[in-house]
PDB file of C-alpha atoms in Angstrom:
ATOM      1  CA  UNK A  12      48.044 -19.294 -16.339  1.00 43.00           C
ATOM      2  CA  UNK A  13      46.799 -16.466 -15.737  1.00 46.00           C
ATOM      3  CA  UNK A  14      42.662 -16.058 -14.859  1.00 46.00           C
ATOM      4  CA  UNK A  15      40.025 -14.565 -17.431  1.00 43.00           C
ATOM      5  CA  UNK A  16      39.094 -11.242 -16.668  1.00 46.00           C
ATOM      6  CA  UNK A  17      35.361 -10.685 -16.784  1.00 40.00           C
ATOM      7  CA  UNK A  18      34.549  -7.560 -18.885  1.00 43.00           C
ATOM      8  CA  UNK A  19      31.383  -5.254 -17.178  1.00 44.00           C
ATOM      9  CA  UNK A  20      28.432  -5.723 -19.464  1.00 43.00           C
ATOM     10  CA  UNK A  21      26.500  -3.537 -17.146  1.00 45.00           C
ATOM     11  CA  UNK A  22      25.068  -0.783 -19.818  1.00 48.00           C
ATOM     12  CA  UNK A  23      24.790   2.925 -19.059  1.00 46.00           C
ATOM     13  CA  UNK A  24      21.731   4.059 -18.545  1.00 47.00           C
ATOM     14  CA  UNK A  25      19.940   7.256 -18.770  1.00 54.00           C
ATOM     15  CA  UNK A  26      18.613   8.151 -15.199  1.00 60.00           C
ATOM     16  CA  UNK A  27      14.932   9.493 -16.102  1.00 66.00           C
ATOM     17  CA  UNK A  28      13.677  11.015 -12.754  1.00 87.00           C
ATOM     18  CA  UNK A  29      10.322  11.183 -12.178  1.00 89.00           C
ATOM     19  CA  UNK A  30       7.894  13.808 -13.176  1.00 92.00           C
ATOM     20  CA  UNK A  31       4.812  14.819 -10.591  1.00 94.00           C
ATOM     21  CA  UNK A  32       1.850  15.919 -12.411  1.00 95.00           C
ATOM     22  CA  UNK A  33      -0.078  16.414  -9.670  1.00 96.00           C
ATOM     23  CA  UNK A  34      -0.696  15.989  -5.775  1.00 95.00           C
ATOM     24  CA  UNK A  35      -3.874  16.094  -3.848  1.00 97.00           C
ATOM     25  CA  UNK A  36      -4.157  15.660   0.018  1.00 96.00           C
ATOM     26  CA  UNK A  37      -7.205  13.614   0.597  1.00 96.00           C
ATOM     27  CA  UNK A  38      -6.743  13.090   4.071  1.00 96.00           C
ATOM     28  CA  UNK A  39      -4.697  15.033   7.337  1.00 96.00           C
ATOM     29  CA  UNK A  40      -4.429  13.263  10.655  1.00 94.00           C
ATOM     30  CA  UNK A  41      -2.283  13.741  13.990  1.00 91.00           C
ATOM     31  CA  UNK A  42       0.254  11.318  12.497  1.00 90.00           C
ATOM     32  CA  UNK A  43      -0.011  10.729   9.235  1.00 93.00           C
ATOM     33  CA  UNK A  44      -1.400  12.556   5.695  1.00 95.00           C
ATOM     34  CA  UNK A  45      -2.447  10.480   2.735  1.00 96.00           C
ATOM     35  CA  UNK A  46      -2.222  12.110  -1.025  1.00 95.00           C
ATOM     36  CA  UNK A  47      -3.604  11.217  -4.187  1.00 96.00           C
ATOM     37  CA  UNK A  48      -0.275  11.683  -6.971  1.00 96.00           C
ATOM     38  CA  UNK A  49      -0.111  11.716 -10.630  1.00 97.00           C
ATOM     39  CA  UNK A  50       2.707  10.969 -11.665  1.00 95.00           C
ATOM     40  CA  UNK A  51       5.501   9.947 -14.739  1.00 94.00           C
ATOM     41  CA  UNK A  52       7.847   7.323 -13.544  1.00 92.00           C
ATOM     42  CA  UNK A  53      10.875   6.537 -15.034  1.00 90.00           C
ATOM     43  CA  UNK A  54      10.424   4.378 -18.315  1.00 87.00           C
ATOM     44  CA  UNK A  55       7.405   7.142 -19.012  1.00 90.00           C
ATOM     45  CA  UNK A  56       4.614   4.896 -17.194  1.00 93.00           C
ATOM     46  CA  UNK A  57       2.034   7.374 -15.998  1.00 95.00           C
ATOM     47  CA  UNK A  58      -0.029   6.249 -13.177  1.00 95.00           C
ATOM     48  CA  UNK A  59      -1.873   7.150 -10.390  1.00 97.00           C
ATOM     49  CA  UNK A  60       0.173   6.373  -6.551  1.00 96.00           C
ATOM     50  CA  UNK A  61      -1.795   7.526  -3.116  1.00 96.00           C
ATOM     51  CA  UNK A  62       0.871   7.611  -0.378  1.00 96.00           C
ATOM     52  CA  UNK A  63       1.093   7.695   3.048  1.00 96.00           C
ATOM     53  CA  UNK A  64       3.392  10.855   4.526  1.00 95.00           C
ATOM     54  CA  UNK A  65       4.823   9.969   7.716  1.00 94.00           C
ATOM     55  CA  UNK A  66       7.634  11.761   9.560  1.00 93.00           C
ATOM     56  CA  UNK A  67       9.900   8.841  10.115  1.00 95.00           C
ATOM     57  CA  UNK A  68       9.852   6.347  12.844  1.00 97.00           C
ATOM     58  CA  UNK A  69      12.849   5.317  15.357  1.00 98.00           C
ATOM     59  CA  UNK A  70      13.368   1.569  16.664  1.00 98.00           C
ATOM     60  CA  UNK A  71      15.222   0.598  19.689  1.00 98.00           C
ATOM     61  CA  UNK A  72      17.189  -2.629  19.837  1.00 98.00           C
ATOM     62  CA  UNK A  73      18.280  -2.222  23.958  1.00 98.00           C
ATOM     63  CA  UNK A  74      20.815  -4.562  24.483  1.00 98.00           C
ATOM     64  CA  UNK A  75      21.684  -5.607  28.190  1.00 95.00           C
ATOM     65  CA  UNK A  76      24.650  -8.096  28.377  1.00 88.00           C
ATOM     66  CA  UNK A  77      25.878  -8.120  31.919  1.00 73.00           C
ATOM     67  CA  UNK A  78      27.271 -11.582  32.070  1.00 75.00           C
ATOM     68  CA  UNK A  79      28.432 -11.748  28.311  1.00 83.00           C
ATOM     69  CA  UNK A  80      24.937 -13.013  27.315  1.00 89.00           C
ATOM     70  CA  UNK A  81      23.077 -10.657  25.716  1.00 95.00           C
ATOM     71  CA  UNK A  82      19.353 -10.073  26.345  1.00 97.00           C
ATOM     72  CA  UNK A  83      16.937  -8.008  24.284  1.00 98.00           C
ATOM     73  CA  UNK A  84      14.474  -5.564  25.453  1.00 98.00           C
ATOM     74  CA  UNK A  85      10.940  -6.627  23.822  1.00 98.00           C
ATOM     75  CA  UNK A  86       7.353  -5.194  24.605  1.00 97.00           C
ATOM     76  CA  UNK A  87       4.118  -6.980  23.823  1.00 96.00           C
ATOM     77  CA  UNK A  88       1.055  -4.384  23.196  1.00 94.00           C
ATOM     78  CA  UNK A  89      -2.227  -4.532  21.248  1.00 94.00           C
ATOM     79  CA  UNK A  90      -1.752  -3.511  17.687  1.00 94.00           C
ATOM     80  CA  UNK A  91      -5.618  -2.812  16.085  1.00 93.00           C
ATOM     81  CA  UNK A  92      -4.053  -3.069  12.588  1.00 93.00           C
ATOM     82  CA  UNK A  93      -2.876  -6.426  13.251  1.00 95.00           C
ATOM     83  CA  UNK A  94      -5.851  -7.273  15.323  1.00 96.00           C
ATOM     84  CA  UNK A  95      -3.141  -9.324  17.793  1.00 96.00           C
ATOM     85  CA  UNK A  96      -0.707  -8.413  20.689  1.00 96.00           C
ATOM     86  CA  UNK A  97       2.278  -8.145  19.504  1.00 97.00           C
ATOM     87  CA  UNK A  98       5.973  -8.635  20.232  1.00 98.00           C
ATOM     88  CA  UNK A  99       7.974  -5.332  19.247  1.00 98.00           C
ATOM     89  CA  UNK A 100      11.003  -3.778  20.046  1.00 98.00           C
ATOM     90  CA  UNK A 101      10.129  -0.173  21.600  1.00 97.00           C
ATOM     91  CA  UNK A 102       9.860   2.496  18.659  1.00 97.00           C
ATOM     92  CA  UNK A 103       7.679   5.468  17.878  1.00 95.00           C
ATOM     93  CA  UNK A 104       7.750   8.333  15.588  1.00 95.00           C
ATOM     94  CA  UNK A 105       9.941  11.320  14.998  1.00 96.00           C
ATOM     95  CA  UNK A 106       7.923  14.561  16.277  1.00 94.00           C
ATOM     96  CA  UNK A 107       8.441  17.523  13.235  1.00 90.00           C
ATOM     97  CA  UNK A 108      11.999  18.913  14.376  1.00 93.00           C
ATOM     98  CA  UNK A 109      13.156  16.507  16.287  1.00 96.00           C
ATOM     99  CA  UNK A 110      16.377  14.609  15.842  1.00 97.00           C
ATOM    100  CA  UNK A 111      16.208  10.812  15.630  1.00 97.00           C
ATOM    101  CA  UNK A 112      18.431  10.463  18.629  1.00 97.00           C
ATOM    102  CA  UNK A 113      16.045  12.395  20.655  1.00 98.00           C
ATOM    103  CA  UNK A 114      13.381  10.309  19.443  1.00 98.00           C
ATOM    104  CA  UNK A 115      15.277   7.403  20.192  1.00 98.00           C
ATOM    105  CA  UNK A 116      16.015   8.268  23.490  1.00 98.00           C
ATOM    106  CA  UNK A 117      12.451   9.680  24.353  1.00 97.00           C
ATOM    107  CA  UNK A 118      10.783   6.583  22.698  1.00 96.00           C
ATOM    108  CA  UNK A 119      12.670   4.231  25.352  1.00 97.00           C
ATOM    109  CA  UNK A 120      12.278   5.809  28.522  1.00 96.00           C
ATOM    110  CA  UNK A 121       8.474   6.428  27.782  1.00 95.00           C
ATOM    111  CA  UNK A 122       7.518   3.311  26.460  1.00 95.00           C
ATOM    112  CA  UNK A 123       9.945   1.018  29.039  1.00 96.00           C
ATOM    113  CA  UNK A 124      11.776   3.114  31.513  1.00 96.00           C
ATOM    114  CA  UNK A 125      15.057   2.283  30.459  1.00 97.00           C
ATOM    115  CA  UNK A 126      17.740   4.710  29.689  1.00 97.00           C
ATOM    116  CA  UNK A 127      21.010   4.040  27.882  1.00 98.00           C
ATOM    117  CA  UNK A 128      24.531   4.973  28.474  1.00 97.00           C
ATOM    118  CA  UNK A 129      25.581   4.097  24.497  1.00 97.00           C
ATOM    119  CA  UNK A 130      23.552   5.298  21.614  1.00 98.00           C
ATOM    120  CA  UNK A 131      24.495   3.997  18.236  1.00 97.00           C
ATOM    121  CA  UNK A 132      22.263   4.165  14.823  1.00 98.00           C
ATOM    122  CA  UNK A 133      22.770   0.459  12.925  1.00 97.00           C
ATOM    123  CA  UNK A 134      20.138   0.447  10.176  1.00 97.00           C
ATOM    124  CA  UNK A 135      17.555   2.665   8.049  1.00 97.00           C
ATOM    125  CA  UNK A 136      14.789   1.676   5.832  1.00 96.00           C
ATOM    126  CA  UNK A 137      11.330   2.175   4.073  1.00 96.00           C
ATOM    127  CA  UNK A 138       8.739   0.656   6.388  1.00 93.00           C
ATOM    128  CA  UNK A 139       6.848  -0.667   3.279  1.00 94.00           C
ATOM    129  CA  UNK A 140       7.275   1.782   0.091  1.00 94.00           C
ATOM    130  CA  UNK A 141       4.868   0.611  -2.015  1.00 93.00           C
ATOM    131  CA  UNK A 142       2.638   3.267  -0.766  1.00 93.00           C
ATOM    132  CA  UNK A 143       3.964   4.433   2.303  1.00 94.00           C
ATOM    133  CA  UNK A 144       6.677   6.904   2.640  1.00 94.00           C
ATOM    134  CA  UNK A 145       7.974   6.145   5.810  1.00 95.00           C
ATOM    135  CA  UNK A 146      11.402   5.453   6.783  1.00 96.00           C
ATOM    136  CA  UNK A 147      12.870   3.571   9.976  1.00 97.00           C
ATOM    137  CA  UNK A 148      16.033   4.285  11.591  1.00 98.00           C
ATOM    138  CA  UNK A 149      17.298   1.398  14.147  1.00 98.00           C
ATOM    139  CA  UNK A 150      19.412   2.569  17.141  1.00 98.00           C
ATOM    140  CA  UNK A 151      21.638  -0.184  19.435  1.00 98.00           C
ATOM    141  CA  UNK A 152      21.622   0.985  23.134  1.00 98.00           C
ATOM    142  CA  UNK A 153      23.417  -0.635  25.615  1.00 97.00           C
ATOM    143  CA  UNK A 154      24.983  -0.128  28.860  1.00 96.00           C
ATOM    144  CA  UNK A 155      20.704   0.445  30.210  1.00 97.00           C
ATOM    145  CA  UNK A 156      19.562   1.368  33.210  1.00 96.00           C
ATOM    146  CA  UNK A 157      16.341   0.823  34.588  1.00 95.00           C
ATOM    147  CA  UNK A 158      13.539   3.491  35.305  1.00 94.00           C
ATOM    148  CA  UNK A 159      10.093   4.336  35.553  1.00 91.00           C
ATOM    149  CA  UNK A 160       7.984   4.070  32.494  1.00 88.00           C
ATOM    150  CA  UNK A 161       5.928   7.093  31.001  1.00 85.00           C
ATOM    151  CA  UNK A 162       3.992   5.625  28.362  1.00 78.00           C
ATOM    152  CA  UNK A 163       0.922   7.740  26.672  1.00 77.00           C
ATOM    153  CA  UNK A 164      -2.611   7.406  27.618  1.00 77.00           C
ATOM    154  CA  UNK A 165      -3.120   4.885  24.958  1.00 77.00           C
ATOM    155  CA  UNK A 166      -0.396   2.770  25.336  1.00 75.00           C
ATOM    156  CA  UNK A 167      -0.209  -0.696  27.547  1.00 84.00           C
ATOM    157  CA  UNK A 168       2.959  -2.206  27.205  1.00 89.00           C
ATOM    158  CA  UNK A 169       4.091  -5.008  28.537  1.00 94.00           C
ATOM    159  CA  UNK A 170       8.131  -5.518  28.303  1.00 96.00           C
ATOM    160  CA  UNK A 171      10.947  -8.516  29.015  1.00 96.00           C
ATOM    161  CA  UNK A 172      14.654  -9.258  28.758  1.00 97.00           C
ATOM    162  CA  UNK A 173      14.552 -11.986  26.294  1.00 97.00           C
ATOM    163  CA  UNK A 174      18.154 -13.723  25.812  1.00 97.00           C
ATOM    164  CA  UNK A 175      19.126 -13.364  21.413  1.00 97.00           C
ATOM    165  CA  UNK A 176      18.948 -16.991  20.957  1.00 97.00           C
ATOM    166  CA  UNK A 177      15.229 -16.874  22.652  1.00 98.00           C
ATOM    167  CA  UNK A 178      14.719 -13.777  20.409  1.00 98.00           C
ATOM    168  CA  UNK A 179      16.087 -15.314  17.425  1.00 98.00           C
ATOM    169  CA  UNK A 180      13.452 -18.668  17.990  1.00 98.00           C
ATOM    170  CA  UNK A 181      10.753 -16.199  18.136  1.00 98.00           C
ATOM    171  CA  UNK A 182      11.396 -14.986  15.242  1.00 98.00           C
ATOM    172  CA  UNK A 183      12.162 -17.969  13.516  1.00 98.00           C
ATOM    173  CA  UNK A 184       8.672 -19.818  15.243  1.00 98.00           C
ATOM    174  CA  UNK A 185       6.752 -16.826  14.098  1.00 98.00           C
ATOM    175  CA  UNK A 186       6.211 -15.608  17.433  1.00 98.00           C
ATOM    176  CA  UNK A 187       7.486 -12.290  16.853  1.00 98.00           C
ATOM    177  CA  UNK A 188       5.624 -10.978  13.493  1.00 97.00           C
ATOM    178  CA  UNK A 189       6.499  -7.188  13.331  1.00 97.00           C
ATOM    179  CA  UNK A 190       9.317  -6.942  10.610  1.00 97.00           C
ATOM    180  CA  UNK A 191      11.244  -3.927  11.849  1.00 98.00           C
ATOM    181  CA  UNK A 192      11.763  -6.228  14.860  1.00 98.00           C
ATOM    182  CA  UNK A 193      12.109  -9.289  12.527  1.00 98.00           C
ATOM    183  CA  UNK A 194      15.059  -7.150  10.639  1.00 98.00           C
ATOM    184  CA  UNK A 195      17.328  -5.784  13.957  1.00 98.00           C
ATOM    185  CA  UNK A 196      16.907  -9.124  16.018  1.00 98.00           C
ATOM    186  CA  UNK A 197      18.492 -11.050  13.243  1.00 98.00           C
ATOM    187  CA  UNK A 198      21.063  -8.103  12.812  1.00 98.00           C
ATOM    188  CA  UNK A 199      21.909  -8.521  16.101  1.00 97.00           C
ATOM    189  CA  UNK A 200      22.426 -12.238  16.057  1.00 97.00           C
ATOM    190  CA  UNK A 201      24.404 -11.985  13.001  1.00 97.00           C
ATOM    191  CA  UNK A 202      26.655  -9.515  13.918  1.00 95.00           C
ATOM    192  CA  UNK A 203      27.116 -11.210  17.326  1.00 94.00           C
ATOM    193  CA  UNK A 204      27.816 -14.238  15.543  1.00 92.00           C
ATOM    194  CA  UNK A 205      30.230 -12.777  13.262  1.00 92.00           C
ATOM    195  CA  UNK A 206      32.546 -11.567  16.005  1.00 84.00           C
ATOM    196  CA  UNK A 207      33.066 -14.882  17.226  1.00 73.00           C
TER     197      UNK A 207
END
């Protein structure tokens, strides 16, 4: 006997885009501009939305598996948002006209030293889009070497090779609280997982 086929009941819909009735910047900063919008969302809702412009932002998941046990490259640093150190994979933003990659790259050696023979981008995403337009691109590195550190005035890091199952407990014990490093340590251990 044959199986039922399933017909799509998934209905067309028209796409409305959005309609901007108007923009205000209320506030310009080194790193970041916020804007008051009016705007017409799809479904003809009108509302008011203040956003947070941000360049984009890289993340580093440095992987160093020399004996077939792969350890991730964490910092801990003061955060005065969160009011807490702490534990991050090294990331930073994307200066205006540079390429993620560069960032990437620039954004590991300052903050930890390391440099990285393989280079490899593995996820993208909004940082929180309810108001802030900010994306995230993750990049894999592997095959590290060790170096000096240049981090910025501002910045005291603190860093460690922590093995992926030690990773994945933090994470899972609440230990490690900052979500872009939440969303590429579990990455890792899933796709690690999956190839075995």
């Amino acid at each position: 006997m044959a199986k039922p086929r399933f017909a799509r009941t998934r209905k067309k819909s028209k796409r409305t885009r959005v309609r901007l009735i108007s923009s205000k910047t209320v506030y310009r900063g080194p790193v970041f501009s916020v804007t008051t919008d009016h705007v017409q969302e799809p479904g003809g809702v009108k509302a008011r939305r203040d956003l947070i412009h941000h360049s984009g932002s890289v993340v580093v998941l440095a992987v160093d598996d020399p004996t077939g046990k792969p350890r991730v490259l964490l910092e801990r640093q003061y955060r005065h948002a969160a009011g807490d150190y702490l534990w991050e994979l090294p990331a930073g933003r994307v200066d205006p006209g540079e390429a993620e990659m560069e960032a990437a790259k620039r954004e590991l050696l300052e903050e930890t030293g390391y440099t990285a023979k393989k280079w490899r981008r593995i996820l993208k995403f909004w940082a929180s889009p309810g108001f802030l337009a900010e994306t995230m691109a993750v990049y894999l590195a592997t095959g590290l070497r060790r170096g000096t550190a240049q981090p910025e005035e501002d910045e005291v890091i603190f860093k460690r090779l922590v093995p992926i199952a030690s990773a994945v407990r933090m994470v899972m014990r609440g230990t490690i609280r900052d979500a872009k490093t939440i969303s590429s340590v579990l990455w890792l251990d899933h796709t690690l997982r999956s190839r075995s």
